[in-house]
Amino acid sequence: MISSSRRLPRSAVIREVGLRDGLQSIATILPSEHKREWIRGAYDAGQREIEVGSFVPARLLPQLADTAELVAFAKTLPGLFVSVLVPNLRGAENAIAAEADLMIVPLSASHAHSLANLRKTPDDVVAELGRIRAARDAAGSKTLIEGGVGTAFGCTIQGRVEKSEVLRLMQALLDAGADRVSIADTVGYADPGMVRDLFEDAVKIAGDRFWCGHFHDTRGLGLANVYAALEVGVARFDACLAGIGGCPHAPGASGNVSTEDLAYMLGSMGIATGVDIEQLLALRARVAQWLAGETLHGSLWQAGLPKTFGLAQAVAA
Amino acid sequence: MISSSRRLPRSAVIREVGLRDGLQSIATILPSEHKREWIRGAYDAGQREIEVGSFVPARLLPQLADTAELVAFAKTLPGLFVSVLVPNLRGAENAIAAEADLMIVPLSASHAHSLANLRKTPDDVVAELGRIRAARDAAGSKTLIEGGVGTAFGCTIQGRVEKSEVLRLMQALLDAGADRVSIADTVGYADPGMVRDLFEDAVKIAGDRFWCGHFHDTRGLGLANVYAALEVGVARFDACLAGIGGCPHAPGASGNVSTEDLAYMLGSMGIATGVDIEQLLALRARVAQWLAGETLHGSLWQAGLPKTFGLAQAVAA
């Protein structure tokens, strides 16, 4: 049995990635007007970190072609920390020009997945992050760089991914100039034991520069994995409203953990997120209308908040 | 952060309760022939504990009217531990006559829920369990008695349920003659923090007589709650194939944690269950055909097992 002495984080950040990881994985192209309404709605519900898009060529991901415009809009909301994904130096130059607060450089720890998705080896990506860092510094830009290590628990192409390789690549990203690193279970292979094991070592290596856990709910373990990460002190998680998204290499799979279920779990546990869940559920209903025909996920929207929700927190306060 | 020294259970039991908790909550009345096929299929897939039904009047739950017949069938399968639910002494007499291995006496820690569902106070149920114990002993029966404390994390009618009351009632059940006790989150109000907190104390009180954790996935936290219970040494969990079931007082809510997702999580973590997941998924497909039109749950059936599943276990063995 584990010792009963435990200190879970007192607060945690839910980074909304539905506008990027979610929308890039579904067929519907959401009009910019609706994306702005989504960003504003998430902001009004209390979310303060949003990944608004990805600087990739529009021919590859027409769903995200309006990313520069969305960064500009998001930056008008006071206190909102605006992230974008950038696959390469070209994307990073766009992110720097747009004055995004943070750019995420994705690396796939699975060599096979990396070649299939990015046409680069993981170490090529490390080198590219070094060039991005140089460009950022040369521009005098304040845009932070996050190196995201994906397929960290295995992948659908290669299968097994060694923990030592994940940690080696994470260290390499830091050495190449990443301000932050994060770990993603891109295809939903992680279980709570694996998460605890890997994240404990990752936090030891990266300290405060370990930024975020990114879990997919492909096999129903998304929130159990979040809980395991909380136990080793990780306090920032990616999530998609309505659990949209998935992975092109994992057909039929559900997407990221759903923002609303995650907000509920954290809130129920007395971990402050600043998120108003009722407002979030109202936003989910609007987004669900826009995405009619797409498969959505999550449980809370159907069951509603427990009658007791907020009581424990009120007593504790 | 929690200390990294930890000993999760090396093996765990998944008790199939779909034939009782699942079927009693849905409209379809499954023919006995299909129920026998389900029991045999679960057995063939490696499950060794099954709750086959409930000894309640057939006019109340026509879905479960064939419970005596199912106990008789299940007992023909070597090594299968056969459980039934009994709401009162009358039901217990039937369970004893049928020579069930274990009878579960449900108690609702929420007074309001207890009166609404059982028309008794929780302490009336404790007294009834005392009468059941006397009858069992007088009959020289070997049928074990489990006292199950439900709505242990709150309920949809009363709201808050105090932990001290849950523990008081659990102790009272033991004092009245229960051989085993268990705790159920009947309406899906629990979070991993609550589970750990309550189960840690429950295990301290009941020791080896603490038998089982019963979680509903109403708000998506079912498996996270199982993980929290594993951390304090609990190693037996109720589950329903395809996550069927729910609660009449929680409309739209999903049912118990799904057997197949739970078997996957435990298996992935290297916790032995004896369950062959591919066989379980094949059984799920058959049950899903019989229950056409009912809402089913669970994730694994759609995504399939990870390519890496079994590798870690093979390495560890």
XYZ file of C-alpha atoms in Angstrom, chain B residues 122-299:
178
model
C -30.160 1.741 7.105
C -30.333 0.431 10.685
C -33.395 -1.669 9.788
C -31.194 -3.291 7.134
C -28.484 -3.964 9.702
C -31.081 -5.692 11.878
C -32.309 -7.708 8.879
C -28.756 -8.815 8.167
C -28.609 -10.069 11.767
C -31.734 -12.163 11.104
C -30.197 -13.432 7.866
C -27.081 -14.488 9.716
C -29.169 -16.345 12.319
C -31.141 -18.116 9.581
C -27.966 -19.008 7.683
C -26.333 -20.452 10.791
C -29.508 -22.290 11.854
C -29.656 -23.916 8.401
C -26.024 -25.001 8.625
C -25.567 -23.229 5.287
C -22.194 -22.267 3.868
C -23.550 -19.269 1.947
C -21.404 -16.278 2.859
C -23.028 -12.953 3.696
C -21.748 -9.683 2.238
C -23.063 -6.390 3.549
C -22.830 -3.817 0.784
C -22.865 -0.168 1.807
C -24.272 1.821 -1.118
C -24.661 5.556 -1.829
C -21.445 5.785 0.173
C -20.326 9.006 -1.541
C -23.645 10.804 -1.589
C -26.957 10.312 -3.321
C -29.268 12.016 -5.748
C -32.055 12.434 -3.188
C -30.359 13.378 0.060
C -27.152 14.787 -1.375
C -24.329 14.531 1.112
C -23.617 11.297 3.016
C -21.116 11.562 5.842
C -18.075 9.323 5.802
C -18.514 8.669 9.524
C -22.003 7.320 8.831
C -20.700 5.016 6.087
C -18.049 3.624 8.406
C -20.508 3.308 11.312
C -22.912 1.284 9.149
C -20.100 -0.877 7.786
C -19.010 -1.697 11.331
C -22.634 -2.370 12.293
C -22.966 -4.848 9.417
C -19.859 -6.667 10.587
C -21.161 -6.693 14.161
C -24.498 -8.063 12.957
C -22.756 -11.012 11.331
C -21.642 -10.030 7.830
C -18.733 -12.197 6.659
C -17.744 -9.541 4.135
C -18.425 -5.871 3.529
C -18.140 -3.750 0.433
C -18.687 -0.142 -0.560
C -20.582 1.128 -3.570
C -20.722 4.490 -5.320
C -24.278 3.782 -6.421
C -24.899 7.042 -8.282
C -21.418 7.940 -9.526
C -20.583 10.765 -7.109
C -17.120 9.541 -6.073
C -13.782 10.961 -7.155
C -10.367 9.316 -6.640
C -9.595 11.501 -3.639
C -12.817 10.500 -1.888
C -12.276 6.835 -2.726
C -8.808 6.774 -1.333
C -9.872 8.578 1.792
C -12.881 6.361 2.543
C -11.416 3.038 1.395
C -8.257 3.514 3.397
C -10.309 3.795 6.579
C -12.696 1.022 5.528
C -9.817 -1.390 4.987
C -8.362 -0.430 8.369
C -11.674 -1.284 10.028
C -12.632 -4.423 8.111
C -9.240 -5.858 7.189
C -9.574 -8.959 5.034
C -13.324 -8.789 5.417
C -13.327 -5.731 3.159
C -14.348 -7.459 -0.005
C -15.192 -5.303 -2.965
C -15.388 -1.851 -4.523
C -18.394 -1.066 -6.708
C -18.096 1.970 -8.958
C -20.388 3.496 -11.506
C -18.995 5.415 -14.441
C -21.796 7.980 -14.398
C -19.438 10.940 -14.720
C -16.466 9.215 -16.324
C -14.454 8.596 -13.154
C -15.126 4.870 -12.722
C -11.662 3.617 -13.609
C -9.873 6.496 -11.890
C -11.776 5.457 -8.764
C -10.730 1.829 -9.213
C -7.120 2.963 -9.457
C -7.448 4.946 -6.226
C -8.883 1.869 -4.483
C -6.062 -0.325 -5.802
C -3.617 2.076 -4.195
C -4.987 1.280 -0.747
C -4.902 -2.439 -1.390
C -8.456 -3.204 -2.562
C -8.321 -5.972 -5.159
C -11.888 -6.953 -6.034
C -14.216 -4.855 -8.153
C -17.722 -5.188 -9.489
C -18.154 -4.518 -13.199
C -20.746 -4.971 -15.939
C -19.936 -6.201 -19.407
C -20.516 -3.311 -21.841
C -21.034 -1.033 -18.841
C -24.762 -1.686 -18.817
C -26.941 -0.516 -15.986
C -27.299 2.738 -14.161
C -29.609 3.939 -11.446
C -33.332 4.717 -11.674
C -32.600 7.881 -9.684
C -29.852 9.089 -12.056
C -31.480 9.458 -15.464
C -29.176 9.330 -18.485
C -26.355 7.988 -16.366
C -24.088 5.206 -17.527
C -23.780 2.054 -15.470
C -21.035 0.214 -13.681
C -17.480 0.350 -14.902
C -17.311 -1.875 -17.938
C -15.798 -5.300 -17.386
C -13.708 -5.188 -20.523
C -12.206 -1.730 -19.868
C -11.457 -2.702 -16.281
C -9.850 -5.983 -17.371
C -7.747 -3.992 -19.825
C -6.607 -1.466 -17.238
C -5.662 -4.143 -14.734
C -4.000 -6.299 -17.373
C -2.054 -3.359 -18.750
C -0.829 -2.558 -15.250
C 0.419 -6.112 -14.866
C -2.242 -6.997 -12.280
C -3.346 -10.565 -12.960
C -7.083 -11.140 -13.388
C -7.160 -14.481 -15.190
C -9.363 -12.878 -17.831
C -8.783 -13.374 -21.552
C -9.713 -9.965 -22.938
C -10.178 -11.058 -26.545
C -12.678 -13.683 -25.403
C -14.386 -11.072 -23.254
C -14.693 -8.741 -26.258
C -16.203 -11.575 -28.300
C -18.735 -12.156 -25.517
C -19.484 -8.446 -25.398
C -20.331 -8.537 -29.082
C -22.843 -11.347 -28.466
C -24.406 -9.598 -25.474
C -24.616 -6.370 -27.490
C -26.678 -8.226 -30.111
C -29.088 -9.520 -27.465
C -29.422 -6.022 -26.013
C -30.003 -4.239 -29.327
C -31.575 -0.845 -28.665
C -30.081 -0.463 -25.192
C -27.350 2.099 -24.564
C -24.024 0.368 -24.013
C -20.785 1.833 -22.718
C -17.056 1.224 -22.631
C -14.167 2.170 -24.893
